[in-house]
PDB file of C-alpha atoms in Angstrom:
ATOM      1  CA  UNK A   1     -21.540  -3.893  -2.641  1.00 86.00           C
ATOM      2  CA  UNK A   2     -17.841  -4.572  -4.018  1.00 87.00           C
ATOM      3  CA  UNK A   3     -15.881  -7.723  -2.551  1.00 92.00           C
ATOM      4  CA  UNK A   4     -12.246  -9.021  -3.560  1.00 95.00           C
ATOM      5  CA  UNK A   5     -11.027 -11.853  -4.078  1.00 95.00           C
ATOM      6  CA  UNK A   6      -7.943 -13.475  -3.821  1.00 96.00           C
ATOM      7  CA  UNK A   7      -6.643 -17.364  -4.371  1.00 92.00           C
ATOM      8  CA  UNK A   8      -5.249 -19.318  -3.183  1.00 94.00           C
ATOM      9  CA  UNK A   9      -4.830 -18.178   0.766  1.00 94.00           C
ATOM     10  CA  UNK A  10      -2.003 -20.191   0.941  1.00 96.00           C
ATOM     11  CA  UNK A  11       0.878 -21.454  -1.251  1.00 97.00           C
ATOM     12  CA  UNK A  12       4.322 -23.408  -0.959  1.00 97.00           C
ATOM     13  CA  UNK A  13       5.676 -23.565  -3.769  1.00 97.00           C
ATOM     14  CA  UNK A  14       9.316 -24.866  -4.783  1.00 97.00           C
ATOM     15  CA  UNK A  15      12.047 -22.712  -6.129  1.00 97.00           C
ATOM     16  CA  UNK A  16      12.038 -22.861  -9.789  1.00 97.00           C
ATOM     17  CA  UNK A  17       8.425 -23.794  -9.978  1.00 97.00           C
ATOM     18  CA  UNK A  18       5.955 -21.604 -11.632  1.00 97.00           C
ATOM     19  CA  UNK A  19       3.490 -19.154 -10.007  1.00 96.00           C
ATOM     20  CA  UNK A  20      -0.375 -18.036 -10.348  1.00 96.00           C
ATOM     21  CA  UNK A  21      -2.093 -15.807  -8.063  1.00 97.00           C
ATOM     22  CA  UNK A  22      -5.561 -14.758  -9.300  1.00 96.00           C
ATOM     23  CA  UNK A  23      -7.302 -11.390  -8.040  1.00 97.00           C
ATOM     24  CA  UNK A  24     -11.117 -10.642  -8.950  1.00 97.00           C
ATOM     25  CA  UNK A  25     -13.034  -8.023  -7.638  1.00 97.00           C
ATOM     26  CA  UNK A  26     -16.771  -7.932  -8.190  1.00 95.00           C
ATOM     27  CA  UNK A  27     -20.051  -4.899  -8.106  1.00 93.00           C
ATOM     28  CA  UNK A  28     -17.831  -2.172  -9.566  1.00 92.00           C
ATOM     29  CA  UNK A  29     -16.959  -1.739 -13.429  1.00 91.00           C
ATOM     30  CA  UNK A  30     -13.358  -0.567 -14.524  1.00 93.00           C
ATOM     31  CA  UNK A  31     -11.304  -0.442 -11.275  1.00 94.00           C
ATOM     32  CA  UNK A  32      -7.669   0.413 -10.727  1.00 94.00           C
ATOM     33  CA  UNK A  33      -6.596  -2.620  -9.675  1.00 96.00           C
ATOM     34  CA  UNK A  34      -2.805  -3.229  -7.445  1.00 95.00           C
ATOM     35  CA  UNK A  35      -0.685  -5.933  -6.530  1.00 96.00           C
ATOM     36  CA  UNK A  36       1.823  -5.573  -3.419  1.00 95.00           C
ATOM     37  CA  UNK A  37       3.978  -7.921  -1.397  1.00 95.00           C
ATOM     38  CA  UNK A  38       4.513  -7.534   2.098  1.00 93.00           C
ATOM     39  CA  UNK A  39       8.019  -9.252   3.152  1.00 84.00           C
ATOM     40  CA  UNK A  40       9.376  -9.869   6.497  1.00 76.00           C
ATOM     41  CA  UNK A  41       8.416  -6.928   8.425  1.00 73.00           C
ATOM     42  CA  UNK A  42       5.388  -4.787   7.446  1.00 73.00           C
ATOM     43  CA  UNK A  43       6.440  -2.645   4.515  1.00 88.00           C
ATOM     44  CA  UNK A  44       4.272  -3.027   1.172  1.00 93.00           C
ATOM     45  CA  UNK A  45       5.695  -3.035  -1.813  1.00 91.00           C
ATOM     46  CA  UNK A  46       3.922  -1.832  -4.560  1.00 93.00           C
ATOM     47  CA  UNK A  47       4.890  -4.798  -7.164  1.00 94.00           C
ATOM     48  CA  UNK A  48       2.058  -3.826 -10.268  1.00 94.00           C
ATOM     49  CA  UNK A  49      -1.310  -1.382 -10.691  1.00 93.00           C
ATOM     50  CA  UNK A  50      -3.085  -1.454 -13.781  1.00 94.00           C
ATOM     51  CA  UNK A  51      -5.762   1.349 -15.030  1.00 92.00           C
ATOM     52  CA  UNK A  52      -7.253  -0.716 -17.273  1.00 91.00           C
ATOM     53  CA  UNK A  53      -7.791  -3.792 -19.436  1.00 91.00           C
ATOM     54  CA  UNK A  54      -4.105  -4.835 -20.653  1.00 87.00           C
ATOM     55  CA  UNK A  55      -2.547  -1.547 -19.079  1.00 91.00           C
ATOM     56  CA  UNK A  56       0.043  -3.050 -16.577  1.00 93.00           C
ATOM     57  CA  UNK A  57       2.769  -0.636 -14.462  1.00 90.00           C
ATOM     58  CA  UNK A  58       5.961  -2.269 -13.338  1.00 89.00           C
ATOM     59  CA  UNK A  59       7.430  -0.692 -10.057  1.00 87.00           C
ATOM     60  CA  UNK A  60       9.807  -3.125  -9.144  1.00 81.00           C
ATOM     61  CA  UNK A  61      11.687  -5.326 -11.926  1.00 65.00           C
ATOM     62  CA  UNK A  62      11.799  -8.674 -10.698  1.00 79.00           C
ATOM     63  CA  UNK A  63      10.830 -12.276 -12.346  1.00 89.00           C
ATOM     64  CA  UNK A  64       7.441 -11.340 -11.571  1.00 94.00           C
ATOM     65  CA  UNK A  65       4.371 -10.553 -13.927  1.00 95.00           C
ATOM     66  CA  UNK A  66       0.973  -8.960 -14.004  1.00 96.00           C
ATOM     67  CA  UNK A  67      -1.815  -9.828 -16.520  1.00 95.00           C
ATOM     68  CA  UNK A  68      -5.182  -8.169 -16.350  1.00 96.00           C
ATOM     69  CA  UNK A  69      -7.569 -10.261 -19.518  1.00 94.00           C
ATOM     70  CA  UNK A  70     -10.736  -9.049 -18.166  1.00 94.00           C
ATOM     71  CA  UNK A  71     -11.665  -5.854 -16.592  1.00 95.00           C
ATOM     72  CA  UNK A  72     -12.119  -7.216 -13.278  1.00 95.00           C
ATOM     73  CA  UNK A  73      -9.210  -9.379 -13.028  1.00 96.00           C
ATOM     74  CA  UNK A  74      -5.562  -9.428 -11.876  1.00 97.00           C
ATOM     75  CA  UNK A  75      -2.990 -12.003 -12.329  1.00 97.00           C
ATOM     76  CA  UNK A  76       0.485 -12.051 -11.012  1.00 97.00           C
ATOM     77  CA  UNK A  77       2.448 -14.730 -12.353  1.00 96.00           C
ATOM     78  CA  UNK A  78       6.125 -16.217 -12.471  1.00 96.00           C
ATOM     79  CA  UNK A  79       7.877 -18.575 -14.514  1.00 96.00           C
ATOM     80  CA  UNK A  80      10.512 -19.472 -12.380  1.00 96.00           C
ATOM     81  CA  UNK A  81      10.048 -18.848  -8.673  1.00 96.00           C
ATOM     82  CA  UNK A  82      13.210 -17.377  -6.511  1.00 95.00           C
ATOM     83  CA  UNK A  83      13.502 -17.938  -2.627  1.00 94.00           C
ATOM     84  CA  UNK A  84      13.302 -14.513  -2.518  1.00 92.00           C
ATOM     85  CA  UNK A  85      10.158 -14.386  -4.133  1.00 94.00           C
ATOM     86  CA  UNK A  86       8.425 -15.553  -0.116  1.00 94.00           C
ATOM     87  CA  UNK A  87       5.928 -13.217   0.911  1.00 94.00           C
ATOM     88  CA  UNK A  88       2.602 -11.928   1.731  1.00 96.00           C
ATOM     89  CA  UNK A  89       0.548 -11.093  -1.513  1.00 96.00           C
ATOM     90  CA  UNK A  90      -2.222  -8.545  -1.302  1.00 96.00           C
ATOM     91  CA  UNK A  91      -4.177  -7.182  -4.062  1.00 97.00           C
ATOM     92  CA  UNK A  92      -6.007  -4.587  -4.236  1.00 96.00           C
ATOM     93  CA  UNK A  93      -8.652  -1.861  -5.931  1.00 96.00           C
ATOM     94  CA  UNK A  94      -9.751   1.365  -5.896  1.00 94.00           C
ATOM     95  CA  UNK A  95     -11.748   3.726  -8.217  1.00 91.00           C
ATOM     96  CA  UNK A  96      -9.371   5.571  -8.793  1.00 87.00           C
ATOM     97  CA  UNK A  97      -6.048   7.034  -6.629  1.00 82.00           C
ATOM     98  CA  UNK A  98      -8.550   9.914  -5.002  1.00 86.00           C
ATOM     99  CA  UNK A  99     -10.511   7.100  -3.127  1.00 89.00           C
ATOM    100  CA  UNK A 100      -9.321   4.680  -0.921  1.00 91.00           C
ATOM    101  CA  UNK A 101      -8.310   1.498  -1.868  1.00 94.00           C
ATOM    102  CA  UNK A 102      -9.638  -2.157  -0.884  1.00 95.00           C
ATOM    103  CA  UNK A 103      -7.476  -4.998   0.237  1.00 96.00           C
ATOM    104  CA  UNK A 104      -8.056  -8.654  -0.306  1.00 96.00           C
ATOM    105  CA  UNK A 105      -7.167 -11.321   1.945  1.00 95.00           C
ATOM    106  CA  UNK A 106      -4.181 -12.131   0.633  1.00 95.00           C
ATOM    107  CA  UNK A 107      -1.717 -14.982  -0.129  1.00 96.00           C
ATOM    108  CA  UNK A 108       0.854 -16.238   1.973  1.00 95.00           C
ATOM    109  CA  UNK A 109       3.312 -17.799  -0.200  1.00 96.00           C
ATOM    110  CA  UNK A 110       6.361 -19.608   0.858  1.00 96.00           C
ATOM    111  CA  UNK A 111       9.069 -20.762  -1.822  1.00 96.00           C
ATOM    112  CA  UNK A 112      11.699 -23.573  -0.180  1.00 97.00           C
TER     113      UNK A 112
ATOM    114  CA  UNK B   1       8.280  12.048  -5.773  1.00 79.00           C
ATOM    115  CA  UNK B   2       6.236  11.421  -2.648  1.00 89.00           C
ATOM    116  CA  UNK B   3       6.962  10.265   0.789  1.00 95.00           C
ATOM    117  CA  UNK B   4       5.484   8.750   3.626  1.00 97.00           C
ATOM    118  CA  UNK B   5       7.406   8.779   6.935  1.00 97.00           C
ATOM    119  CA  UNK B   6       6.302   6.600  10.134  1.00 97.00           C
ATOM    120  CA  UNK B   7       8.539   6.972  12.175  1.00 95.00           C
ATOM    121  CA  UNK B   8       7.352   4.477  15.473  1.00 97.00           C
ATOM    122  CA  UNK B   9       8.399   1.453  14.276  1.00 95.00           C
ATOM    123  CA  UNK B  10       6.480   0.089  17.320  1.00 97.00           C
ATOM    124  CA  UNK B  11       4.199   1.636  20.320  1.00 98.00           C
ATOM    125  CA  UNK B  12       3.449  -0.706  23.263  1.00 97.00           C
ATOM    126  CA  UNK B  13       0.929   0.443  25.672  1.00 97.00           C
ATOM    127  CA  UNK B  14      -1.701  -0.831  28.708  1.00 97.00           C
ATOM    128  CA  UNK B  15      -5.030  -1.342  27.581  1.00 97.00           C
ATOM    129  CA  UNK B  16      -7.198   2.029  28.200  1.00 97.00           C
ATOM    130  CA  UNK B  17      -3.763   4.388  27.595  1.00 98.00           C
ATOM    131  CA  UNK B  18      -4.143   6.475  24.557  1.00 97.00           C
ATOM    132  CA  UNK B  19      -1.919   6.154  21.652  1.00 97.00           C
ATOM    133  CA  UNK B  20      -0.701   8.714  18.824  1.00 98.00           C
ATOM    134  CA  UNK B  21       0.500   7.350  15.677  1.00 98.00           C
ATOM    135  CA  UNK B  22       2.367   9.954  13.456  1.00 98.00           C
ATOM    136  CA  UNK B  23       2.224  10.403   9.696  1.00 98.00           C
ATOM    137  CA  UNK B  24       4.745  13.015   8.009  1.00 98.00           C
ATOM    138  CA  UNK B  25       4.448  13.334   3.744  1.00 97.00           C
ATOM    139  CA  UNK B  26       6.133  14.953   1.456  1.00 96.00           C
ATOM    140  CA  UNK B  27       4.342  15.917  -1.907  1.00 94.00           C
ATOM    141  CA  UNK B  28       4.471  18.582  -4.006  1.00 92.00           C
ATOM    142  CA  UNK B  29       1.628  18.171  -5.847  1.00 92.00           C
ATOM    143  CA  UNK B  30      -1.574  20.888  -4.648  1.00 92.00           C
ATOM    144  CA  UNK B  31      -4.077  18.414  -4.176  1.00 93.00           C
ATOM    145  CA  UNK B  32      -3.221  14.852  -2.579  1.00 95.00           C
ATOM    146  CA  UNK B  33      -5.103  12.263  -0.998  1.00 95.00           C
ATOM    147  CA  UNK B  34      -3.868  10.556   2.618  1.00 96.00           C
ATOM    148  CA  UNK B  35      -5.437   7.317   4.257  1.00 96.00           C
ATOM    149  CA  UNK B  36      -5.109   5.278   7.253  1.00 97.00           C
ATOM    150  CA  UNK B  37      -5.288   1.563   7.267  1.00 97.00           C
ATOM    151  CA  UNK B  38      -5.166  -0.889  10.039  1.00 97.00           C
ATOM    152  CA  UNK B  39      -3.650  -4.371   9.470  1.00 96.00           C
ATOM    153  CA  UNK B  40      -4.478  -6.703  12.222  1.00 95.00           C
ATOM    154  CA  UNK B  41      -3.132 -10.398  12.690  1.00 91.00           C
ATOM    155  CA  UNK B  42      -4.926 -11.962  10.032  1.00 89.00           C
ATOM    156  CA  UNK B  43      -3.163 -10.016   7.526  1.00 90.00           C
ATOM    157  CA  UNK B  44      -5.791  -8.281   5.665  1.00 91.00           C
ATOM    158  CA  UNK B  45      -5.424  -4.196   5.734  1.00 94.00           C
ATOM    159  CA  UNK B  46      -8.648  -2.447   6.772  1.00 96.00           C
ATOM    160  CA  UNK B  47      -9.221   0.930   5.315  1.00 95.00           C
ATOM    161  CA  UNK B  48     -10.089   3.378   8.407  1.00 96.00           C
ATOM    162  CA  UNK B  49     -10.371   7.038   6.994  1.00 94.00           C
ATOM    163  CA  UNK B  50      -9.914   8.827   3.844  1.00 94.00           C
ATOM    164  CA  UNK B  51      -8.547  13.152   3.862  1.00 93.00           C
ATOM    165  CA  UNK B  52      -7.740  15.075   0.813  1.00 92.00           C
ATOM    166  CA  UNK B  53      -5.950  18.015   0.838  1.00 94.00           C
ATOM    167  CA  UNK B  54      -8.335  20.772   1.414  1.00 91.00           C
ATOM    168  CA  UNK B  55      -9.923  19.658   3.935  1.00 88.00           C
ATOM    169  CA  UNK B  56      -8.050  19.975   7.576  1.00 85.00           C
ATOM    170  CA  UNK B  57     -10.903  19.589   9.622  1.00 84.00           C
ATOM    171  CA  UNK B  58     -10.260  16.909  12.320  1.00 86.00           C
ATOM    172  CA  UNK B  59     -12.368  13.693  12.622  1.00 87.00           C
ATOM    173  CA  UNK B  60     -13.076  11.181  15.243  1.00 88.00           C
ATOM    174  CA  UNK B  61     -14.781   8.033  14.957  1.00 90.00           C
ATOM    175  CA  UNK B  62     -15.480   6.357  17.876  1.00 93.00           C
ATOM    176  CA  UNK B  63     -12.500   6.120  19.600  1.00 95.00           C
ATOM    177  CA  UNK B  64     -10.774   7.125  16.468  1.00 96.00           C
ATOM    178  CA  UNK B  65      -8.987  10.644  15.979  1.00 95.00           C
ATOM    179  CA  UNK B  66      -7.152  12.125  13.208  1.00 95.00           C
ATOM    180  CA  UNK B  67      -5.205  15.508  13.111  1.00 95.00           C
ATOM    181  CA  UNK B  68      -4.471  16.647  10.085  1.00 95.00           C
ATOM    182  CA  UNK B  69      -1.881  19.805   9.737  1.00 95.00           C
ATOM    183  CA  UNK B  70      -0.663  21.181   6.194  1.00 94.00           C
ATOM    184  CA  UNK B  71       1.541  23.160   7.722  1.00 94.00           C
ATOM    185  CA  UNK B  72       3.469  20.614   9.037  1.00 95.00           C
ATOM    186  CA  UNK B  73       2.894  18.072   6.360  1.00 96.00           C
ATOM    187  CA  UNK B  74       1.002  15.528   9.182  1.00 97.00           C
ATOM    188  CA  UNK B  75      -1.349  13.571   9.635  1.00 97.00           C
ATOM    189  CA  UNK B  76      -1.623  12.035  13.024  1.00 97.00           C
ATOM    190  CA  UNK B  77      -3.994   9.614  14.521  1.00 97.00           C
ATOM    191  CA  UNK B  78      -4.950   8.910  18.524  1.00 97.00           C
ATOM    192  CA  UNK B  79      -6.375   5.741  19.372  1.00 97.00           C
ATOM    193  CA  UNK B  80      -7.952   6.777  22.966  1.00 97.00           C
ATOM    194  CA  UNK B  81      -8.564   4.158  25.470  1.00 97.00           C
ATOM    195  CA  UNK B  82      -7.054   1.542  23.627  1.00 97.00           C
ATOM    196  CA  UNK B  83      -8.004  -1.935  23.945  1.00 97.00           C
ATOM    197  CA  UNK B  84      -6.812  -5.241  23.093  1.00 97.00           C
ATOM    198  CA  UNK B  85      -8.194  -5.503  20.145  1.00 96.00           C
ATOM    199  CA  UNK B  86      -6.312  -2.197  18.813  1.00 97.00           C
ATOM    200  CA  UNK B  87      -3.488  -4.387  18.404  1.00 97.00           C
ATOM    201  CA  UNK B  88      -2.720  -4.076  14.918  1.00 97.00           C
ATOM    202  CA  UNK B  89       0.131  -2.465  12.173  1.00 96.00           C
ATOM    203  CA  UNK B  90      -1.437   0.970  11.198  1.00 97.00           C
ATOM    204  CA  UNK B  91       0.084   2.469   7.752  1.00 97.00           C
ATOM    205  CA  UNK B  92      -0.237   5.780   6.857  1.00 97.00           C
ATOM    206  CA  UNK B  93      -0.478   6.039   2.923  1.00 96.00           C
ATOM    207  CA  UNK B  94      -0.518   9.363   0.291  1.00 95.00           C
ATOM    208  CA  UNK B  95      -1.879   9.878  -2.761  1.00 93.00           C
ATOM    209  CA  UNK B  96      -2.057  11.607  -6.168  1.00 89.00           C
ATOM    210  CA  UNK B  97      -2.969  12.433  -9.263  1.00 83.00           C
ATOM    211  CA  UNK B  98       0.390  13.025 -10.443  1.00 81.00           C
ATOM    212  CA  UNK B  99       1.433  10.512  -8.933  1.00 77.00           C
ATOM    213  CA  UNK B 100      -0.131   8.136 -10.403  1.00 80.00           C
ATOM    214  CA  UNK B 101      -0.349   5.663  -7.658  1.00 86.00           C
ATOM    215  CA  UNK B 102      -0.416   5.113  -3.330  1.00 91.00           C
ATOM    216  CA  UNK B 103       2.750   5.751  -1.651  1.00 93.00           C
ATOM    217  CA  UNK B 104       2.322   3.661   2.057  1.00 94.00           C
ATOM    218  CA  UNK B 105       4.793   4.699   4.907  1.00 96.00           C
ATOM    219  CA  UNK B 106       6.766   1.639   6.640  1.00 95.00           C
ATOM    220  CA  UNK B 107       4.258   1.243   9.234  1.00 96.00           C
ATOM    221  CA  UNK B 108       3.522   1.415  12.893  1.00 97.00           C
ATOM    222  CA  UNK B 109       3.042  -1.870  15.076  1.00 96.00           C
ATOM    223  CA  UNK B 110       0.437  -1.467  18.374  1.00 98.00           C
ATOM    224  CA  UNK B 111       0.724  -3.434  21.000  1.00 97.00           C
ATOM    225  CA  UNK B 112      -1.651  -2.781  23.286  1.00 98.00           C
ATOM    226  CA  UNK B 113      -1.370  -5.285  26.636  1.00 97.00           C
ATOM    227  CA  UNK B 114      -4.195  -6.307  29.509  1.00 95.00           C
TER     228      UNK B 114
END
């Protein structure tokens, strides 16, 4: 069966500091693969979604980045974190955008 | 461009009421793909059912009903006897080839009280 991952499940993080949130997802091969934030409130934002190895989609332009090296994982990354930047982190996967997709856990992240 | 409207920001009900949660999308693409998800407390969304376009048939799971009408671009789910544990932020989300990509509506918070 597939399972996602996500780490860390928590983060504080200063303003200014950089930023690292691995996703992996294991049992299927070549999976769309999604990162969202969730702010205040309960809309999700798609932030990235990548189709493949090194094929990263921007939706929202921001001082955040995506990185996918290996076919099964998803990085989102900063160099210099904003307050703004506070949220709930959720990445996710799906065969493809006919099938559902699968949610990790997620990352809290709070930058002070 | 698609479109995902929920617009109950937030139901409250008494355990065993039922509750209806609506969906309206806007697509113009033929073929489309909608889901439900349920996002309790913890945080982590749960996927809950799966329709694509040509199929309208309504399903129930459980306690778990969805409508689904082209004609009027919905897709509504009933929670019937609710409980406690229904308590959750339900998002309605569309799909498509075209598209490229999910499109989730805002969301709809449950509260569903003893």
């Amino acid at each position: 069966s597939q399972t996602i991952h996500q780490w860390p499940a928590t983060l504080v993080q200063p303003v200014g500091s950089p930023l690292s949130l691995e996703c992996t997802v294991e049992g299927t091969s070549n999976p769309n693969l999604y990162w969202y934030r969730q702010a205040a409130g309960r809309g999700l934002q798609l932030l990235f979604y990548s189709v493949g190895i090194g094929q990263i989609s921007s939706e929202v332009p921001q001082n955040l980045s995506a990185s996918r090296p290996q076919d099964r994982q998803f990085i989102l990354s900063s160099k210099k974190l904003l307050l703004s930047d506070s949220g709930f982190y959720l990445c996710a996967w799906s065969v493809s955008v006919s099938y559902e997709q699968y949610f990790g856990p997620g990352t809290r992240l709070t930058v002070t | 461009a698609q479109k995902v409207t929920q617009a109950q920001t937030e139901i409250s009900v008494v355990e065993k009421e039922d509750v209806t949660l609506d969906c309206v999308y806007e697509t113009r693409d033929t073929t489309y793909y909608l889901f439900w998800y349920k996002q309790p407390p913890s945080g982590e969304l749960v996927f809950l059912i799966r329709r694509n376009s040509f199929d309208e048939q309504n399903e129930i799971s459980g306690r778990y009903s969805w409508n689904f009408q082209k004609s009027t671009s919905s897709f509504n789910f009933t929670i019937t006897a609710s409980q406690v544990v229904d308590s959750a932020v339900y998002f309605c989300a569309l799909s498509s080839h075209s598209w490229g990509k999910f499109q989730f509506g805002a969301g709809t918070q449950v509260v569903v009280t003893p």
